[in-house]
Amino acid sequence: MNATTLDPSATTLVNVLTCDPANQAALLDLLRQSTDEVITTLDGWRSTSFVAAQDGARVTIISQWRDAAAVGAMQGDARMQAYFPRIAALASFDSVMGAVAYARQA
């Protein structure tokens, strides 16, 4: 795995998925599968990170894309559309798309 940093010139998509804590592990497995099989093959994809809440009730996905058009292409990809109902069966989600306004690292 390569470590990456957020790119302020990219489009950042943040999804917060809320799930039953009993489903968090299955949700993470499904998200890893969709990322490895589909997301990483798409033009414009730059990086993806998952943050699993310690209480098991949420997973946050932070992904960076070249631009908003690349995000739209991902959302319209037939392979991703096949994953969406499976993800929705495990969690509800809210999304925010924008640009990194501030980032700082040690």
PDB file of N, CA, C and O in Angstrom, residues 7 9-15 38-48 61-75 80 97-98:
ATOM      1  N   ASP A   7      -4.612  16.027  -1.897  1.00  0.00           N
ATOM      2  CA  ASP A   7      -4.196  16.963  -2.929  1.00  0.00           C
ATOM      3  C   ASP A   7      -5.225  18.076  -3.012  1.00  0.00           C
ATOM      4  O   ASP A   7      -6.363  17.829  -3.423  1.00  0.00           O
ATOM      5  N   SER A   9      -5.707  20.316  -5.096  1.00  0.00           N
ATOM      6  CA  SER A   9      -6.191  20.623  -6.443  1.00  0.00           C
ATOM      7  C   SER A   9      -7.191  19.583  -6.935  1.00  0.00           C
ATOM      8  O   SER A   9      -7.828  19.783  -7.958  1.00  0.00           O
ATOM      9  N   ALA A  10      -7.347  18.480  -6.216  1.00  0.00           N
ATOM     10  CA  ALA A  10      -8.248  17.412  -6.618  1.00  0.00           C
ATOM     11  C   ALA A  10      -9.653  17.651  -6.067  1.00  0.00           C
ATOM     12  O   ALA A  10      -9.868  18.489  -5.202  1.00  0.00           O
ATOM     13  N   THR A  11     -10.591  16.879  -6.577  1.00  0.00           N
ATOM     14  CA  THR A  11     -11.942  16.850  -6.024  1.00  0.00           C
ATOM     15  C   THR A  11     -11.965  15.770  -4.965  1.00  0.00           C
ATOM     16  O   THR A  11     -11.545  14.638  -5.206  1.00  0.00           O
ATOM     17  N   THR A  12     -12.436  16.116  -3.780  1.00  0.00           N
ATOM     18  CA  THR A  12     -12.505  15.167  -2.675  1.00  0.00           C
ATOM     19  C   THR A  12     -13.962  14.795  -2.432  1.00  0.00           C
ATOM     20  O   THR A  12     -14.820  15.668  -2.344  1.00  0.00           O
ATOM     21  N   LEU A  13     -14.212  13.493  -2.356  1.00  0.00           N
ATOM     22  CA  LEU A  13     -15.539  12.965  -2.058  1.00  0.00           C
ATOM     23  C   LEU A  13     -15.479  12.317  -0.685  1.00  0.00           C
ATOM     24  O   LEU A  13     -14.634  11.466  -0.428  1.00  0.00           O
ATOM     25  N   VAL A  14     -16.354  12.770   0.214  1.00  0.00           N
ATOM     26  CA  VAL A  14     -16.428  12.209   1.562  1.00  0.00           C
ATOM     27  C   VAL A  14     -17.808  11.594   1.718  1.00  0.00           C
ATOM     28  O   VAL A  14     -18.825  12.280   1.546  1.00  0.00           O
ATOM     29  N   ASN A  15     -17.842  10.297   2.010  1.00  0.00           N
ATOM     30  CA  ASN A  15     -19.092   9.581   2.272  1.00  0.00           C
ATOM     31  C   ASN A  15     -19.066   9.112   3.712  1.00  0.00           C
ATOM     32  O   ASN A  15     -18.092   8.492   4.147  1.00  0.00           O
ATOM     33  N   VAL A  38     -13.117  -2.080  -8.729  1.00  0.00           N
ATOM     34  CA  VAL A  38     -13.677  -1.074  -9.637  1.00  0.00           C
ATOM     35  C   VAL A  38     -12.981   0.272  -9.496  1.00  0.00           C
ATOM     36  O   VAL A  38     -12.403   0.791 -10.455  1.00  0.00           O
ATOM     37  N   ILE A  39     -13.040   0.864  -8.322  1.00  0.00           N
ATOM     38  CA  ILE A  39     -12.578   2.238  -8.120  1.00  0.00           C
ATOM     39  C   ILE A  39     -11.157   2.442  -8.631  1.00  0.00           C
ATOM     40  O   ILE A  39     -10.872   3.401  -9.355  1.00  0.00           O
ATOM     41  N   THR A  40     -10.262   1.535  -8.257  1.00  0.00           N
ATOM     42  CA  THR A  40      -8.847   1.711  -8.625  1.00  0.00           C
ATOM     43  C   THR A  40      -8.597   1.598 -10.122  1.00  0.00           C
ATOM     44  O   THR A  40      -7.532   1.994 -10.592  1.00  0.00           O
ATOM     45  N   THR A  41      -9.575   1.093 -10.875  1.00  0.00           N
ATOM     46  CA  THR A  41      -9.402   0.952 -12.324  1.00  0.00           C
ATOM     47  C   THR A  41      -9.928   2.156 -13.093  1.00  0.00           C
ATOM     48  O   THR A  41      -9.737   2.236 -14.302  1.00  0.00           O
ATOM     49  N   LEU A  42     -10.585   3.074 -12.419  1.00  0.00           N
ATOM     50  CA  LEU A  42     -11.262   4.179 -13.099  1.00  0.00           C
ATOM     51  C   LEU A  42     -10.332   5.358 -13.356  1.00  0.00           C
ATOM     52  O   LEU A  42      -9.511   5.718 -12.512  1.00  0.00           O
ATOM     53  N   ASP A  43     -10.519   5.953 -14.513  1.00  0.00           N
ATOM     54  CA  ASP A  43      -9.752   7.138 -14.879  1.00  0.00           C
ATOM     55  C   ASP A  43     -10.107   8.281 -13.929  1.00  0.00           C
ATOM     56  O   ASP A  43     -11.282   8.519 -13.649  1.00  0.00           O
ATOM     57  N   GLY A  44      -9.104   8.949 -13.416  1.00  0.00           N
ATOM     58  CA  GLY A  44      -9.323  10.093 -12.544  1.00  0.00           C
ATOM     59  C   GLY A  44      -9.265   9.769 -11.071  1.00  0.00           C
ATOM     60  O   GLY A  44      -9.247  10.675 -10.239  1.00  0.00           O
ATOM     61  N   TRP A  45      -9.233   8.470 -10.701  1.00  0.00           N
ATOM     62  CA  TRP A  45      -9.133   8.098  -9.285  1.00  0.00           C
ATOM     63  C   TRP A  45      -7.721   8.374  -8.797  1.00  0.00           C
ATOM     64  O   TRP A  45      -6.742   8.102  -9.485  1.00  0.00           O
ATOM     65  N   ARG A  46      -7.608   8.931  -7.586  1.00  0.00           N
ATOM     66  CA  ARG A  46      -6.293   9.228  -7.002  1.00  0.00           C
ATOM     67  C   ARG A  46      -6.041   8.474  -5.715  1.00  0.00           C
ATOM     68  O   ARG A  46      -4.949   7.958  -5.512  1.00  0.00           O
ATOM     69  N   SER A  47      -7.002   8.438  -4.790  1.00  0.00           N
ATOM     70  CA  SER A  47      -6.773   7.747  -3.513  1.00  0.00           C
ATOM     71  C   SER A  47      -8.102   7.491  -2.820  1.00  0.00           C
ATOM     72  O   SER A  47      -9.089   8.171  -3.086  1.00  0.00           O
ATOM     73  N   THR A  48      -8.092   6.497  -1.932  1.00  0.00           N
ATOM     74  CA  THR A  48      -9.258   6.186  -1.104  1.00  0.00           C
ATOM     75  C   THR A  48      -8.776   5.747   0.266  1.00  0.00           C
ATOM     76  O   THR A  48      -7.845   4.949   0.367  1.00  0.00           O
ATOM     77  N   ILE A  61     -15.604   7.335   4.196  1.00  0.00           N
ATOM     78  CA  ILE A  61     -14.744   7.111   3.023  1.00  0.00           C
ATOM     79  C   ILE A  61     -14.279   8.475   2.543  1.00  0.00           C
ATOM     80  O   ILE A  61     -15.090   9.370   2.293  1.00  0.00           O
ATOM     81  N   ILE A  62     -12.974   8.630   2.410  1.00  0.00           N
ATOM     82  CA  ILE A  62     -12.393   9.858   1.873  1.00  0.00           C
ATOM     83  C   ILE A  62     -11.679   9.458   0.593  1.00  0.00           C
ATOM     84  O   ILE A  62     -10.727   8.674   0.625  1.00  0.00           O
ATOM     85  N   SER A  63     -12.171   9.964  -0.531  1.00  0.00           N
ATOM     86  CA  SER A  63     -11.531   9.610  -1.801  1.00  0.00           C
ATOM     87  C   SER A  63     -11.253  10.868  -2.595  1.00  0.00           C
ATOM     88  O   SER A  63     -11.996  11.847  -2.530  1.00  0.00           O
ATOM     89  N   GLN A  64     -10.152  10.811  -3.315  1.00  0.00           N
ATOM     90  CA  GLN A  64      -9.772  11.945  -4.149  1.00  0.00           C
ATOM     91  C   GLN A  64      -9.799  11.535  -5.603  1.00  0.00           C
ATOM     92  O   GLN A  64      -9.392  10.421  -5.970  1.00  0.00           O
ATOM     93  N   TRP A  65     -10.274  12.474  -6.398  1.00  0.00           N
ATOM     94  CA  TRP A  65     -10.451  12.283  -7.834  1.00  0.00           C
ATOM     95  C   TRP A  65      -9.856  13.477  -8.565  1.00  0.00           C
ATOM     96  O   TRP A  65      -9.720  14.556  -7.992  1.00  0.00           O
ATOM     97  N   ARG A  66      -9.542  13.293  -9.814  1.00  0.00           N
ATOM     98  CA  ARG A  66      -8.980  14.374 -10.622  1.00  0.00           C
ATOM     99  C   ARG A  66      -9.927  15.567 -10.641  1.00  0.00           C
ATOM    100  O   ARG A  66      -9.504  16.719 -10.516  1.00  0.00           O
ATOM    101  N   ASP A  67     -11.234  15.300 -10.809  1.00  0.00           N
ATOM    102  CA  ASP A  67     -12.221  16.373 -10.904  1.00  0.00           C
ATOM    103  C   ASP A  67     -13.618  15.799 -10.677  1.00  0.00           C
ATOM    104  O   ASP A  67     -13.785  14.577 -10.533  1.00  0.00           O
ATOM    105  N   ALA A  68     -14.612  16.673 -10.658  1.00  0.00           N
ATOM    106  CA  ALA A  68     -15.995  16.247 -10.414  1.00  0.00           C
ATOM    107  C   ALA A  68     -16.507  15.326 -11.519  1.00  0.00           C
ATOM    108  O   ALA A  68     -17.323  14.434 -11.261  1.00  0.00           O
ATOM    109  N   ALA A  69     -16.033  15.520 -12.748  1.00  0.00           N
ATOM    110  CA  ALA A  69     -16.457  14.654 -13.847  1.00  0.00           C
ATOM    111  C   ALA A  69     -16.024  13.209 -13.609  1.00  0.00           C
ATOM    112  O   ALA A  69     -16.765  12.269 -13.933  1.00  0.00           O
ATOM    113  N   ALA A  70     -14.845  13.013 -13.026  1.00  0.00           N
ATOM    114  CA  ALA A  70     -14.374  11.659 -12.712  1.00  0.00           C
ATOM    115  C   ALA A  70     -15.263  11.017 -11.646  1.00  0.00           C
ATOM    116  O   ALA A  70     -15.558   9.818 -11.707  1.00  0.00           O
ATOM    117  N   VAL A  71     -15.716  11.809 -10.664  1.00  0.00           N
ATOM    118  CA  VAL A  71     -16.643  11.297  -9.644  1.00  0.00           C
ATOM    119  C   VAL A  71     -17.955  10.891 -10.315  1.00  0.00           C
ATOM    120  O   VAL A  71     -18.489   9.806 -10.049  1.00  0.00           O
ATOM    121  N   GLY A  72     -18.456  11.724 -11.188  1.00  0.00           N
ATOM    122  CA  GLY A  72     -19.697  11.410 -11.903  1.00  0.00           C
ATOM    123  C   GLY A  72     -19.569  10.151 -12.741  1.00  0.00           C
ATOM    124  O   GLY A  72     -20.497   9.329 -12.786  1.00  0.00           O
ATOM    125  N   ALA A  73     -18.421   9.981 -13.388  1.00  0.00           N
ATOM    126  CA  ALA A  73     -18.193   8.775 -14.191  1.00  0.00           C
ATOM    127  C   ALA A  73     -18.172   7.538 -13.298  1.00  0.00           C
ATOM    128  O   ALA A  73     -18.709   6.489 -13.666  1.00  0.00           O
ATOM    129  N   MET A  74     -17.567   7.642 -12.130  1.00  0.00           N
ATOM    130  CA  MET A  74     -17.553   6.521 -11.179  1.00  0.00           C
ATOM    131  C   MET A  74     -18.973   6.175 -10.769  1.00  0.00           C
ATOM    132  O   MET A  74     -19.377   5.008 -10.764  1.00  0.00           O
ATOM    133  N   GLN A  75     -19.770   7.184 -10.434  1.00  0.00           N
ATOM    134  CA  GLN A  75     -21.129   6.946  -9.980  1.00  0.00           C
ATOM    135  C   GLN A  75     -21.998   6.343 -11.074  1.00  0.00           C
ATOM    136  O   GLN A  75     -22.929   5.600 -10.790  1.00  0.00           O
ATOM    137  N   MET A  80     -19.964  -0.130 -10.583  1.00  0.00           N
ATOM    138  CA  MET A  80     -20.240   0.507  -9.285  1.00  0.00           C
ATOM    139  C   MET A  80     -21.731   0.471  -8.990  1.00  0.00           C
ATOM    140  O   MET A  80     -22.132   0.245  -7.848  1.00  0.00           O
ATOM    141  N   MET A  97     -19.015  16.604  -1.639  1.00  0.00           N
ATOM    142  CA  MET A  97     -17.954  16.689  -2.630  1.00  0.00           C
ATOM    143  C   MET A  97     -17.439  18.123  -2.646  1.00  0.00           C
ATOM    144  O   MET A  97     -18.225  19.071  -2.617  1.00  0.00           O
ATOM    145  N   GLY A  98     -16.130  18.267  -2.649  1.00  0.00           N
ATOM    146  CA  GLY A  98     -15.544  19.599  -2.673  1.00  0.00           C
ATOM    147  C   GLY A  98     -14.041  19.522  -2.831  1.00  0.00           C
ATOM    148  O   GLY A  98     -13.501  18.515  -3.270  1.00  0.00           O
TER     149      GLY A  98
END
